[in-house]
Short mmCIF file of C-alpha atoms and ligand atoms in Angstrom, two decimals:
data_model
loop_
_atom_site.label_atom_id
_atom_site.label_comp_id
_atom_site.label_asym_id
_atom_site.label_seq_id
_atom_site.Cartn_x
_atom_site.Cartn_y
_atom_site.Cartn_z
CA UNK A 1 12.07 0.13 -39.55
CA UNK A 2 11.97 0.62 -36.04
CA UNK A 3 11.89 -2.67 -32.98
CA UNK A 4 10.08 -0.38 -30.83
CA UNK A 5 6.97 -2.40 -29.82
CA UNK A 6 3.62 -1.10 -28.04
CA UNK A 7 2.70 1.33 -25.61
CA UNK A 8 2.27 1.83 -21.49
CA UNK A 9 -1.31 3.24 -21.33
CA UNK A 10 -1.25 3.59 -17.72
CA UNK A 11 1.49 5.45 -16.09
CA UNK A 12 1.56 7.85 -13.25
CA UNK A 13 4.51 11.11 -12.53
CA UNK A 14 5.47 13.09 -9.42
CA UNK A 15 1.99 14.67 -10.90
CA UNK A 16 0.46 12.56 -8.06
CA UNK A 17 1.85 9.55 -6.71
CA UNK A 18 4.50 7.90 -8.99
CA UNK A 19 7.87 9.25 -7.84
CA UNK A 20 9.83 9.65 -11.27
CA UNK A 21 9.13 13.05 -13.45
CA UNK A 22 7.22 13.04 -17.03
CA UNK A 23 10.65 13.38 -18.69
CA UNK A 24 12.16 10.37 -16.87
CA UNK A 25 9.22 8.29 -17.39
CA UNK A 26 9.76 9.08 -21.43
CA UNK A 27 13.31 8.16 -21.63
CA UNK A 28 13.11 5.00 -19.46
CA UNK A 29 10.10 4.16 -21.99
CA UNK A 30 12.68 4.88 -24.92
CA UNK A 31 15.32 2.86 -23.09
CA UNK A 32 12.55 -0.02 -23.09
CA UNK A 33 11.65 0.11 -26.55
CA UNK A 34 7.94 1.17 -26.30
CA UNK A 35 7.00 2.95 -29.26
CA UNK A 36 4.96 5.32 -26.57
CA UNK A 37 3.04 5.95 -23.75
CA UNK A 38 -0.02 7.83 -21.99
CA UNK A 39 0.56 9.49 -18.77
CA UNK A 40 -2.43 9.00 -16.82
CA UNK A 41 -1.39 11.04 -13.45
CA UNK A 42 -4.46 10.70 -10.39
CA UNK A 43 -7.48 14.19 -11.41
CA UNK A 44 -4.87 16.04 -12.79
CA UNK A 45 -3.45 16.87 -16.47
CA UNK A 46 -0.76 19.44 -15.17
CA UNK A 47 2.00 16.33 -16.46
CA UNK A 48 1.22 16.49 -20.34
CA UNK A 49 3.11 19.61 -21.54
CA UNK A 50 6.32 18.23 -20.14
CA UNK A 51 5.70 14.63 -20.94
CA UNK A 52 5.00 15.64 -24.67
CA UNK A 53 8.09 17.46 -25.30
CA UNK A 54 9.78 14.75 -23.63
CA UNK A 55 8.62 12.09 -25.62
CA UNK A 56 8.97 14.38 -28.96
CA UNK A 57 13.05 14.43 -27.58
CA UNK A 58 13.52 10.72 -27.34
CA UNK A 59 11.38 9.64 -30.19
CA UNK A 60 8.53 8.69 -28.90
CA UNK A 61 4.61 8.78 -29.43
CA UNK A 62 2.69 10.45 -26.83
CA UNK A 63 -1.12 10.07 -25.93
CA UNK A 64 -2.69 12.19 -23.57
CA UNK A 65 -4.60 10.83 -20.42
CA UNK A 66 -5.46 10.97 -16.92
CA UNK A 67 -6.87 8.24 -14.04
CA UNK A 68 -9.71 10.01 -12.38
CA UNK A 69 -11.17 8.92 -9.11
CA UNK A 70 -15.10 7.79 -9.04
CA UNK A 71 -17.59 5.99 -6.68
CA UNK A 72 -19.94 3.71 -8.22
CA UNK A 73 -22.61 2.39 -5.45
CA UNK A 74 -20.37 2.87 -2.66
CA UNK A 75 -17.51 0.95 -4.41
CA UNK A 76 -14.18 2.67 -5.52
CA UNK A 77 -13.74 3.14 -9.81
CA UNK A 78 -11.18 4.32 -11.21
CA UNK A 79 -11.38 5.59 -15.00
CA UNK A 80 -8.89 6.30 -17.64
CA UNK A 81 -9.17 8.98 -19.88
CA UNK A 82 -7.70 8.99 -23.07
CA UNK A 83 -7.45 12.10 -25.43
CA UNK A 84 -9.55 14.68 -23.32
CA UNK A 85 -9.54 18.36 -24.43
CA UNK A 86 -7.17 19.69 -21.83
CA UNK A 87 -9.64 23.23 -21.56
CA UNK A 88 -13.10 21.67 -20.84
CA UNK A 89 -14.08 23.61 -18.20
CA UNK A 90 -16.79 20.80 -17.05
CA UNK A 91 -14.25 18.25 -16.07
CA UNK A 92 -11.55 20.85 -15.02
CA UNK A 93 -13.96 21.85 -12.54
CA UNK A 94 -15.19 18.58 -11.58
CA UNK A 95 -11.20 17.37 -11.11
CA UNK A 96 -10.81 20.57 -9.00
CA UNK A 97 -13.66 19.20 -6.42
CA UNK A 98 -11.72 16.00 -6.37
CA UNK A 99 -8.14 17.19 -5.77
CA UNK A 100 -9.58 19.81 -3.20
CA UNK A 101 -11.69 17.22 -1.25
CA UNK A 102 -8.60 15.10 -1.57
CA UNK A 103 -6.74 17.84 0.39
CA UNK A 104 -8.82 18.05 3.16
CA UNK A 105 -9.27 14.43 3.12
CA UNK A 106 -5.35 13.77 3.97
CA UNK A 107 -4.90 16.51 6.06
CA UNK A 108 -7.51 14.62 8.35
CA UNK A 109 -5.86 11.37 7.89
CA UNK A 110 -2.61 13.31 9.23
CA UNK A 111 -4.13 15.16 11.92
CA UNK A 112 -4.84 11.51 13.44
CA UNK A 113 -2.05 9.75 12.44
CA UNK A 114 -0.30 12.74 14.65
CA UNK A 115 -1.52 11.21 17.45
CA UNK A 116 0.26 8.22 17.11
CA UNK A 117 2.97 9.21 15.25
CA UNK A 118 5.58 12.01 14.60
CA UNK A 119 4.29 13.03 11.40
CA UNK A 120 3.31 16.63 10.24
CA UNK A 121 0.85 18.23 7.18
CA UNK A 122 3.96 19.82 5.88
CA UNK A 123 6.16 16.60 5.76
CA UNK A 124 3.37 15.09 3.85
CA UNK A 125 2.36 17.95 1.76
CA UNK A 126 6.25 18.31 0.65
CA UNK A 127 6.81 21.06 -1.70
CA UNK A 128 4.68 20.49 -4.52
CA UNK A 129 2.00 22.00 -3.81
CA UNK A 130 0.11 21.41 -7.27
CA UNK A 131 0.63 17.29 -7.45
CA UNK A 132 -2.68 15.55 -6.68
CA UNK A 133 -2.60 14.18 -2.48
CA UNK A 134 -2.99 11.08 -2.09
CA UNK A 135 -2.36 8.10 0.67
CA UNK A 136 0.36 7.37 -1.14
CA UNK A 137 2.17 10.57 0.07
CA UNK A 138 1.05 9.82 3.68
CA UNK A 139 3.45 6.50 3.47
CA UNK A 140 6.26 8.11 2.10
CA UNK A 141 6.37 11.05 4.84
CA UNK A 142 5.74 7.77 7.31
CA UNK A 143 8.42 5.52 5.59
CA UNK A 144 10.74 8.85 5.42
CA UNK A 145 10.61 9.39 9.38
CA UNK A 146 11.79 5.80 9.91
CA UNK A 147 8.13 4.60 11.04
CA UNK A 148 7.78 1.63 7.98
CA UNK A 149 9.75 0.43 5.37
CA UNK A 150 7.59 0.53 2.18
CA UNK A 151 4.50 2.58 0.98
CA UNK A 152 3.19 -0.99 0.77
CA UNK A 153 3.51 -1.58 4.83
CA UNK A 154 1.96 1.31 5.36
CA UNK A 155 -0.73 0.45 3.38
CA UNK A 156 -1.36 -2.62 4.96
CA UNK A 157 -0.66 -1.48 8.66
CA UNK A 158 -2.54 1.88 9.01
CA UNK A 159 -4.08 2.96 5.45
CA UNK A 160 -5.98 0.65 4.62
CA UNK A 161 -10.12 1.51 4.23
CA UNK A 162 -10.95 -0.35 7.65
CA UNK A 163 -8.43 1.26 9.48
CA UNK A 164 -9.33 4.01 11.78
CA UNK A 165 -7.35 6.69 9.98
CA UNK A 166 -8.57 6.17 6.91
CA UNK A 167 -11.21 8.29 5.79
CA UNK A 168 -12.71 8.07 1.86
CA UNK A 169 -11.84 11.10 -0.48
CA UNK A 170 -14.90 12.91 -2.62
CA UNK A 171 -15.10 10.83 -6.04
CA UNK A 172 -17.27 11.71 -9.20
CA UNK A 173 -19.69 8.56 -9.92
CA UNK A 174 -18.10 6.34 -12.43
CA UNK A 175 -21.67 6.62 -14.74
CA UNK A 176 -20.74 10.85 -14.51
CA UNK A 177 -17.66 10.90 -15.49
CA UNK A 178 -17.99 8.71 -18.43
CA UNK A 179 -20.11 11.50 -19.66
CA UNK A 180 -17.58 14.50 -18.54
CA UNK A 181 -15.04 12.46 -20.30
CA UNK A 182 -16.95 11.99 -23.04
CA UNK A 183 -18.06 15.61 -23.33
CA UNK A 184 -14.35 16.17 -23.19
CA UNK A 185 -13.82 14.44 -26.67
CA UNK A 186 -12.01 11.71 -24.97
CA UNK A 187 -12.35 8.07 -24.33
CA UNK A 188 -13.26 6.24 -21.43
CA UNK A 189 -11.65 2.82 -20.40
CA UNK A 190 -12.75 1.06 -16.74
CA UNK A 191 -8.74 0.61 -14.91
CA UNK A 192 -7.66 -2.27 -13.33
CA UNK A 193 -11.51 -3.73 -13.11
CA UNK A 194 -10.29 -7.01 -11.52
CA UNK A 195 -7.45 -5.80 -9.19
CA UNK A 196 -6.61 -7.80 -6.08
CA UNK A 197 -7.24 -5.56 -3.63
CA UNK A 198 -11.02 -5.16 -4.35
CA UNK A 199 -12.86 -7.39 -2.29
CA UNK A 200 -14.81 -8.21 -6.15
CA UNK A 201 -14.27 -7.35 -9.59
CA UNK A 202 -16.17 -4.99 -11.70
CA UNK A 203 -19.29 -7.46 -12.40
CA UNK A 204 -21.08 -7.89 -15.67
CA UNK A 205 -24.00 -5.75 -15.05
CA UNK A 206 -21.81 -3.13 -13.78
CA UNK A 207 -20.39 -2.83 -16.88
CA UNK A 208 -22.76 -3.08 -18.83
CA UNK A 209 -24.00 0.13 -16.91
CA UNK A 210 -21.27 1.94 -17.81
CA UNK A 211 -21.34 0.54 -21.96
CA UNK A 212 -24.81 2.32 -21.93
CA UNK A 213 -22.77 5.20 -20.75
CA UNK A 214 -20.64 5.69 -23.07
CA UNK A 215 -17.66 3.33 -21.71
CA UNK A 216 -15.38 2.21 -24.80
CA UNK A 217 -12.15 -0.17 -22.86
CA UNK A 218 -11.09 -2.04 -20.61
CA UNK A 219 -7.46 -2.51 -18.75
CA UNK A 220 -8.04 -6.74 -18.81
CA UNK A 221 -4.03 -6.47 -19.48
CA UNK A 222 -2.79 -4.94 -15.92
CA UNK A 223 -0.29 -6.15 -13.02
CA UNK A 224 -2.38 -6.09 -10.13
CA UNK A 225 -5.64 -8.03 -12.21
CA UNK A 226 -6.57 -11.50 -10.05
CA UNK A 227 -5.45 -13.79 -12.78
CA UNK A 228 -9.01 -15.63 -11.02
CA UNK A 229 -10.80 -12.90 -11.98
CA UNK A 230 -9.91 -12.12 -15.42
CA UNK A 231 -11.40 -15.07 -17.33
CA UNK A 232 -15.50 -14.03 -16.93
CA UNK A 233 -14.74 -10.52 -17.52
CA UNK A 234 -12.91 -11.36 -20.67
CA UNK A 235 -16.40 -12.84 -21.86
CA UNK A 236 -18.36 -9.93 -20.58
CA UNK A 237 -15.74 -7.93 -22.34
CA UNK A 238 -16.14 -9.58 -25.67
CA UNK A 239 -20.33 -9.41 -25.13
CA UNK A 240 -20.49 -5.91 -24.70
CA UNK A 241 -17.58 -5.08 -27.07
CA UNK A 242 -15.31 -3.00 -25.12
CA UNK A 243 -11.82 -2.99 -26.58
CA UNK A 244 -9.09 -4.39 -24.54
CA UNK A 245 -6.16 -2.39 -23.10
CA UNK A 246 -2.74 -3.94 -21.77
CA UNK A 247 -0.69 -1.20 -19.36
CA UNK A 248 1.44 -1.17 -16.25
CA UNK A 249 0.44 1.29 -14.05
CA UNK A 250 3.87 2.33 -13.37
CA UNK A 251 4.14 4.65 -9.96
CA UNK A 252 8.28 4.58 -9.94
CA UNK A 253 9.69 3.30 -6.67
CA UNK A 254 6.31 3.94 -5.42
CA UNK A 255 4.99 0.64 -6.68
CA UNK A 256 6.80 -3.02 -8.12
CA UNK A 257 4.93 -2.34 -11.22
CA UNK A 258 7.91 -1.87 -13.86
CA UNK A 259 7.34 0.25 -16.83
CA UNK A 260 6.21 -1.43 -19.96
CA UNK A 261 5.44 -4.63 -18.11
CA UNK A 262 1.96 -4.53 -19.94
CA UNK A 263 1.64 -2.84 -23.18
CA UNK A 264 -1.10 -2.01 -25.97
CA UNK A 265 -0.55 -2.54 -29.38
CA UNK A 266 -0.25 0.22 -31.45
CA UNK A 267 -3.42 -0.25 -32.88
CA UNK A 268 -5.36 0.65 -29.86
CA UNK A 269 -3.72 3.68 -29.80
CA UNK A 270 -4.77 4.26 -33.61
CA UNK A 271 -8.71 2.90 -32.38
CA UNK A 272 -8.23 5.37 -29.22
CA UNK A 273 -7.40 8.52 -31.65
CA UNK A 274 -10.24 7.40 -34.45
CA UNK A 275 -12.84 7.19 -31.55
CA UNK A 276 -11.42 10.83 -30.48
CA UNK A 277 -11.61 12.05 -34.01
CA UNK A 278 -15.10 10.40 -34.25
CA UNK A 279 -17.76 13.06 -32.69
CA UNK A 280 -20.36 10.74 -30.86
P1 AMP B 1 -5.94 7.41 -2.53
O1 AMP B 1 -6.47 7.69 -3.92
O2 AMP B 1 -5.36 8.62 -1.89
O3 AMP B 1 -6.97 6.73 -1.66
O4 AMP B 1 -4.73 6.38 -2.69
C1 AMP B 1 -4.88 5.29 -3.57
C2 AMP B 1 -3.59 5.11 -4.36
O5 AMP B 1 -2.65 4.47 -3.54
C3 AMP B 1 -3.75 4.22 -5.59
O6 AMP B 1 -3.83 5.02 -6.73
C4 AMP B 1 -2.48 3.43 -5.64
O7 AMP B 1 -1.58 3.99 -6.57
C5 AMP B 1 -1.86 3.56 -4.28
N1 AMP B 1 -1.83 2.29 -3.55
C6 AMP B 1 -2.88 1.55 -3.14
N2 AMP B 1 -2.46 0.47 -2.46
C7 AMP B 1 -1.11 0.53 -2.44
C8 AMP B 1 -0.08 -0.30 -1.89
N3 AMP B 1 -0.36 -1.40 -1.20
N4 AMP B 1 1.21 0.07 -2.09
C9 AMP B 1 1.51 1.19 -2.77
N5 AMP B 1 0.59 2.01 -3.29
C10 AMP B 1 -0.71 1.68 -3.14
FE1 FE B 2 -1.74 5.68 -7.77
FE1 FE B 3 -5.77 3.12 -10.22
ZN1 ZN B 4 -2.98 4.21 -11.78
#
């Protein structure tokens, strides 16, 4: 009998913007006593080779996923999918728009930071040129050169959505990629719907939008959720019978988050691979 107890579902690698590798991320998760975990790296699946093998190596149960970016009437979504066919050309090609636009998107942000600041496409860019850009790469170049001390003071000094370097990346709508996820043979569960830094959570109707969809979870059970917040989507929750999920959303030193900090009991996992196994 193992002590191991309950997964991370949410968990991101040098992929995109967590600064620890797949294979670190599974044997800190060993060295926690999680029985497994999901990587869920920002559009892109290029992580899950690695962080399968490494899991396999330290014991562990691995589930597939990935935290894509969508737009839902203006207001930022993001969605976890769970158990997606890695070769389905639909959503590689949809993930493609994203990461590209998300390219050009921080190159801009750059180019006017520059003006302000000693701070170059390359030092951002770094020398990974397949992990998915993001504003969280911006801060590091920024904290790097000595400007701020944390990815977090950057945030709140100069990235933030109302400041005038920041400039919105290309996102799939949330109602769309439900269906590419779907299509994909995965499942789809709403991240973080309550998080502190929206301005409101993910409402009822909203929600209930993306149930008719094809939505099947919901992260109620993450860090950054306004305790506040939490309580009325836990009834909407129960109404429309989305399935609960409990997960970190672990980014390294990128992020307080600590690994494990939230977990999902195995039997999600086992619901998340029947739904897979389930054609729909
Ligand atoms: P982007 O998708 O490029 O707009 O960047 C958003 C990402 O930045 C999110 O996925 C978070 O991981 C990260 N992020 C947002 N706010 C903060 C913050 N205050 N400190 C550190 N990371 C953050
Ligand atoms: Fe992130
Ligand atoms: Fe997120
Ligand atoms: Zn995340």
């Amino acid at each position: 009998m193992s002590d191991r107890h309950g997964y991370d579902l949410h968990t991101h690698s040098v992929h995109s913007d967590g600064t620890t590798t797949p294979t670190e991320i599974a044997v800190e998760a060993a060295s926690l006593g999680l029985e497994g975990f999901a990587l869920t790296d920002h559009d892109t699946i290029v992580g899950w080779d690695e962080a399968r093998a490494a899991a396999s190596a330290a014991g562990l149960d691995f589930l597939p996923g990935i935290e894509i970016t969508t737009r839902h009437a203006g207001r930022s979504r993001h969605l976890l999918g769970y158990g997606v066919r890695a070769g389905s050309p639909e959503l590689a090609t949809a993930l493609a728009e994203v990461v590209a636009s998300r390219v050009g998107r921080a190159r801009r942000m750059v180019e006017r930071l520059s003006a302000d600041y000693d701070v170059t496409w390359a030092e951002v860019l770094g020398e990974d040129e397949t992990r998915t850009v993001g504003r969280p790469h911006i801060a590091d170049a920024m904290v790097s050169k000595g400007f701020f001390a944390s990815r977090a003071q950057v945030f709140d000094e100069v990235l933030h959505p109302a400041s005038p370097y920041y400039e919105p990346t290309y996102a799939i709508d949330t109602v769309d990629a439900i269906g590419l996820v779907r299509a994909a043979g995965g499942v789809a569960v709403q991240a973080h719907p309550a998080a502190k830094r929206m301005k409101a959570p993910v409402s009822r109707e909203e929600l209930a939008e993306y149930v008719a969809a094809g939505l099947w979870g919901i992260e109620l059970d993450h860090p950054e959720n306004r305790p506040e917040w939490v309580p009325a989507l836990a009834s909407a929750t129960e109404e429309l019978g989305l399935v609960v999920t409990g997960a970190s959303d672990y980014h390294g030193a990128g992020k307080v988050n600590r690994l494990g900090e939230r977990r999902s009991d195995a039997s999600v996992v086992e619901a998340i691979r029947a739904a897979v196994a389930t054609p729909r």
